[in-house]
PDB file of C-alpha atoms in Angstrom:
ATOM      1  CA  UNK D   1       9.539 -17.162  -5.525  1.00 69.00           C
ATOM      2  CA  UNK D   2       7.658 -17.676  -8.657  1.00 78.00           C
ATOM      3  CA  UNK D   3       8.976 -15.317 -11.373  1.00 77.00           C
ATOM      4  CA  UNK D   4       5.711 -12.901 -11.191  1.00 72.00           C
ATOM      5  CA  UNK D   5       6.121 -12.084  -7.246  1.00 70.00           C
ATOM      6  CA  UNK D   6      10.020 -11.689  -8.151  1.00 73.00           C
ATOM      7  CA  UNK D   7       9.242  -8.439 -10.045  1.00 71.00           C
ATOM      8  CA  UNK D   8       7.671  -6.741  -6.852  1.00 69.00           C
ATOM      9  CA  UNK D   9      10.749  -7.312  -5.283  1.00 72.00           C
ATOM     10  CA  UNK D  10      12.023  -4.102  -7.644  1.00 76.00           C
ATOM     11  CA  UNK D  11       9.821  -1.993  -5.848  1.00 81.00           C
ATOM     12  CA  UNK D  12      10.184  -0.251  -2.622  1.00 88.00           C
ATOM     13  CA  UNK D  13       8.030   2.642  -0.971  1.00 90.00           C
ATOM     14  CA  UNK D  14      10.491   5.107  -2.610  1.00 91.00           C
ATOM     15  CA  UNK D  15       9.568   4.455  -5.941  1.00 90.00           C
ATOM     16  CA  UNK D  16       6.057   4.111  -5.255  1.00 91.00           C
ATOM     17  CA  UNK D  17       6.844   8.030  -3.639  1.00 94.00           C
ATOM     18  CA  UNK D  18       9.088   8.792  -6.603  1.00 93.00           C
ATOM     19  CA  UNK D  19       6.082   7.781  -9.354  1.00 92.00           C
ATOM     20  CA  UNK D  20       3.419   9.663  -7.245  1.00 93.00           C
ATOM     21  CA  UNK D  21       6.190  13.012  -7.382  1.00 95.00           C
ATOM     22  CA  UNK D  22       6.347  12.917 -11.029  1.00 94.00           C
ATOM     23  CA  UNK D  23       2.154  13.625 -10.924  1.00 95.00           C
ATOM     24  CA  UNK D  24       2.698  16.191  -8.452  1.00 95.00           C
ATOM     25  CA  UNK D  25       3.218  16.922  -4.537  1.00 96.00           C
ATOM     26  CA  UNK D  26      -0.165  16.146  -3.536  1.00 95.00           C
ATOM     27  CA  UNK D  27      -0.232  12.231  -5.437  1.00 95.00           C
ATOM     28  CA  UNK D  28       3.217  11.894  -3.312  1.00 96.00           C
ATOM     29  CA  UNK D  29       1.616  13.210  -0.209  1.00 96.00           C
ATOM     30  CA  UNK D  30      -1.254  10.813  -0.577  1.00 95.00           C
ATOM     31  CA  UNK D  31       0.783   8.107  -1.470  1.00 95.00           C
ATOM     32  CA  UNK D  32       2.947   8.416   1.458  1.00 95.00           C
ATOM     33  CA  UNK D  33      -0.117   8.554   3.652  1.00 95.00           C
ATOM     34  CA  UNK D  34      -1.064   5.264   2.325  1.00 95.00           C
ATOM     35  CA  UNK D  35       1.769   3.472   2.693  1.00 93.00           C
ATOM     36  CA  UNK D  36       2.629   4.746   6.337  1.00 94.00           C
ATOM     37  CA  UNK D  37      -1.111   3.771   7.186  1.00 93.00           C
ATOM     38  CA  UNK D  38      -0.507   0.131   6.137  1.00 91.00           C
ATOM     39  CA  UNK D  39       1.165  -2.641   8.653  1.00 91.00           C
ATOM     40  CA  UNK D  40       3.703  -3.439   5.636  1.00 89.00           C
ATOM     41  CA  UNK D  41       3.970  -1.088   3.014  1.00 87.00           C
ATOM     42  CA  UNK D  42       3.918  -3.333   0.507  1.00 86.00           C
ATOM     43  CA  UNK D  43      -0.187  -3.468   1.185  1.00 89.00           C
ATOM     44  CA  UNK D  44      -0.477  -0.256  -0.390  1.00 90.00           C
ATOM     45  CA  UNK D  45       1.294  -1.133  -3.553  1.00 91.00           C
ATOM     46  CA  UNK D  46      -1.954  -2.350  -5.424  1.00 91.00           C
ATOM     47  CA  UNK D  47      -3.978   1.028  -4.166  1.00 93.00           C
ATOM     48  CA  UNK D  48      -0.843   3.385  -5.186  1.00 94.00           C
ATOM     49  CA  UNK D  49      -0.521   1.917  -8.656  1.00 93.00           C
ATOM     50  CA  UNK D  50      -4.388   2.201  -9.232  1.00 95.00           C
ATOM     51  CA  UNK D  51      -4.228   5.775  -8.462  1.00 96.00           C
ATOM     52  CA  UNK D  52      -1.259   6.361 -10.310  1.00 95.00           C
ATOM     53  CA  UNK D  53      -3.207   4.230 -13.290  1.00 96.00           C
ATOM     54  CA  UNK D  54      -5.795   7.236 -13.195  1.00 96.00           C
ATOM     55  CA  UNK D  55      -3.651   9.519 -14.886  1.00 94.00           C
ATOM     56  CA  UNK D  56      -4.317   7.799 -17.826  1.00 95.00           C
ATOM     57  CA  UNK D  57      -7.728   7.984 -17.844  1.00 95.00           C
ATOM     58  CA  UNK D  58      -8.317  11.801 -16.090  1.00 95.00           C
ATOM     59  CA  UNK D  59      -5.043  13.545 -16.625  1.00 95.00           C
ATOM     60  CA  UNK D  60      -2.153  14.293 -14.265  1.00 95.00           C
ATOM     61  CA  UNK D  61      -3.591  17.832 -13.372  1.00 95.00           C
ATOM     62  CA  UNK D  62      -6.905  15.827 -12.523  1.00 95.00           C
ATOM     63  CA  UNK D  63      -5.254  13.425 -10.471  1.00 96.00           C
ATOM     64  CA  UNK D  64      -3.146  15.623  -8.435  1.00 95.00           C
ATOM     65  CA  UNK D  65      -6.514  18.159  -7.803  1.00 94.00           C
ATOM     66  CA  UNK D  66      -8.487  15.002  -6.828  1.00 95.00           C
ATOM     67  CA  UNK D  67      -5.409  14.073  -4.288  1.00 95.00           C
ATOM     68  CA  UNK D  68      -4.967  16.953  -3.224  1.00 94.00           C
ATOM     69  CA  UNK D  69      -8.806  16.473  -1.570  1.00 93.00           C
ATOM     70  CA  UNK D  70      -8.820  13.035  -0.784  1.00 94.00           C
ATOM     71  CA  UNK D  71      -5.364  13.837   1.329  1.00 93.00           C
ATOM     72  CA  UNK D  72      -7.209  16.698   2.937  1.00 91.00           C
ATOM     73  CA  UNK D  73     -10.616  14.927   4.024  1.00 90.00           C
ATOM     74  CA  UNK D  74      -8.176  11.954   5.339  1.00 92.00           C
ATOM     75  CA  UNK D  75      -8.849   9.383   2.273  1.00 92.00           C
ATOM     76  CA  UNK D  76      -6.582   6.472   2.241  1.00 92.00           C
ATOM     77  CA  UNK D  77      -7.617   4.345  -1.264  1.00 93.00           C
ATOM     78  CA  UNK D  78      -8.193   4.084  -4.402  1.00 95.00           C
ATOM     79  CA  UNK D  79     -12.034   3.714  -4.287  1.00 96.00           C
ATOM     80  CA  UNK D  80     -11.867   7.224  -2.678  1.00 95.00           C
ATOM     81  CA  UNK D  81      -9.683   9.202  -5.195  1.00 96.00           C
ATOM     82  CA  UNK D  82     -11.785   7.398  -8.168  1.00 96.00           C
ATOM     83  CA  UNK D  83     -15.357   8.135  -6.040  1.00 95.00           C
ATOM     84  CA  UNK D  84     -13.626  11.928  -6.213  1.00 95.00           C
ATOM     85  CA  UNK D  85     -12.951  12.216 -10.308  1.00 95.00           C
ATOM     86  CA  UNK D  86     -16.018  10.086 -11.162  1.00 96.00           C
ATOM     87  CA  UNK D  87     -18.331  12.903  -9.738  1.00 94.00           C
ATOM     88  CA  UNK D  88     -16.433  16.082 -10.690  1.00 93.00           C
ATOM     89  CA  UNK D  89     -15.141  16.651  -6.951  1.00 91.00           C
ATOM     90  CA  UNK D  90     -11.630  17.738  -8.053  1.00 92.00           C
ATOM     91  CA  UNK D  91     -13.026  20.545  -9.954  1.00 91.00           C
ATOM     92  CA  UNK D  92     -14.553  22.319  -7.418  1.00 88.00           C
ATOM     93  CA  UNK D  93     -12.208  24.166  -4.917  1.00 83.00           C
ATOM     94  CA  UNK D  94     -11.851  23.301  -1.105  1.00 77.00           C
ATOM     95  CA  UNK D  95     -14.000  25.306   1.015  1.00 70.00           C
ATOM     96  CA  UNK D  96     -11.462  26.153   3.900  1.00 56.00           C
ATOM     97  CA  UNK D  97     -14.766  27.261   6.552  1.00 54.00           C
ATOM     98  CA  UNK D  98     -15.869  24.043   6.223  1.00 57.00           C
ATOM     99  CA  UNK D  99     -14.347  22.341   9.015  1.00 58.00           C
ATOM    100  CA  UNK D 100     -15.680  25.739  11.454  1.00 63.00           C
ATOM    101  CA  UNK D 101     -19.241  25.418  13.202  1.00 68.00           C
ATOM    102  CA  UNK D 102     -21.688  26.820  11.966  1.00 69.00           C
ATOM    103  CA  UNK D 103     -24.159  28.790  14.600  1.00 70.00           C
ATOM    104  CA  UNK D 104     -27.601  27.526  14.569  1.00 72.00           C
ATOM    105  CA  UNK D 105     -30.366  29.514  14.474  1.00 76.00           C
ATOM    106  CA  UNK D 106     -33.393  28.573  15.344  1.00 76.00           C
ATOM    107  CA  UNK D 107     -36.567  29.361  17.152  1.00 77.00           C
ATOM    108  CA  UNK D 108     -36.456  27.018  19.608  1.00 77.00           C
ATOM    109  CA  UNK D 109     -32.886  27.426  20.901  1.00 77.00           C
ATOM    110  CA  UNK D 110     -32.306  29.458  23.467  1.00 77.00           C
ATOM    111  CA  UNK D 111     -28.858  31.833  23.690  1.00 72.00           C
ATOM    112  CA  UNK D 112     -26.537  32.086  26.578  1.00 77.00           C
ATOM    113  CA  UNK D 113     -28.686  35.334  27.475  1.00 79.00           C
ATOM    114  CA  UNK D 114     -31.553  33.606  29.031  1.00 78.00           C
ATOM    115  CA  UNK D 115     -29.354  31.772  31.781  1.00 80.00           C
ATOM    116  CA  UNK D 116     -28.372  34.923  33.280  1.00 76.00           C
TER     117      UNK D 116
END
């Protein structure tokens, strides 16, 4: 192997876990999910360090926030977690009704009253 690839040898999912841990419980969480959803973890590798790479740019406490949401609404990348910190998503909190119907209301909907 050339001496470049050699150095990715050095890392293994539990590092990769380990790294996102020392953001916070949410970067792990996400970083787990990644991994696991990849054929070979080692797929993942590029998208975990790019997330991790945000910290420098946003903060840790950003980073775990924005996370923390991505992991929630299912994200799996990097594109997703940067989409979330580039428009202020991590800031505002996580509306826990959202995933409930809402009842419509509208004129021309009937209720179940009118089938009885």
């Amino acid at each position: 192997m050339p001496k470049a690839h050699q150095k990715h040898l050095e890392w293994t999912p539990t590092r990769m876990v380990s790294w996102g841990q020392s953001v916070g419980p949410n970067t792990a969480a996400l970083i787990t999910a990644i991994l696991a959803d990849r054929p070979h973890p080692e797929q993942g590798y590029k998208s975990c360090l790019g997330i991790l790479r945000l910290g420098k740019k946003y903060g840790n406490e950003r980073l775990e926030a924005a996370c923390g949401r991505a992991h929630a609404s299912g994200a799996r990348s990097y594109r997703h977690v940067d989409s979330i910190l580039k428009r202020g998503l991590d800031r505002v909190p996580l509306d826990s009704r959202a995933d409930e119907p809402r009842p419509l209301h509208h004129e021309n909907i009937r209720g179940p009253e009118t089938y009885r």
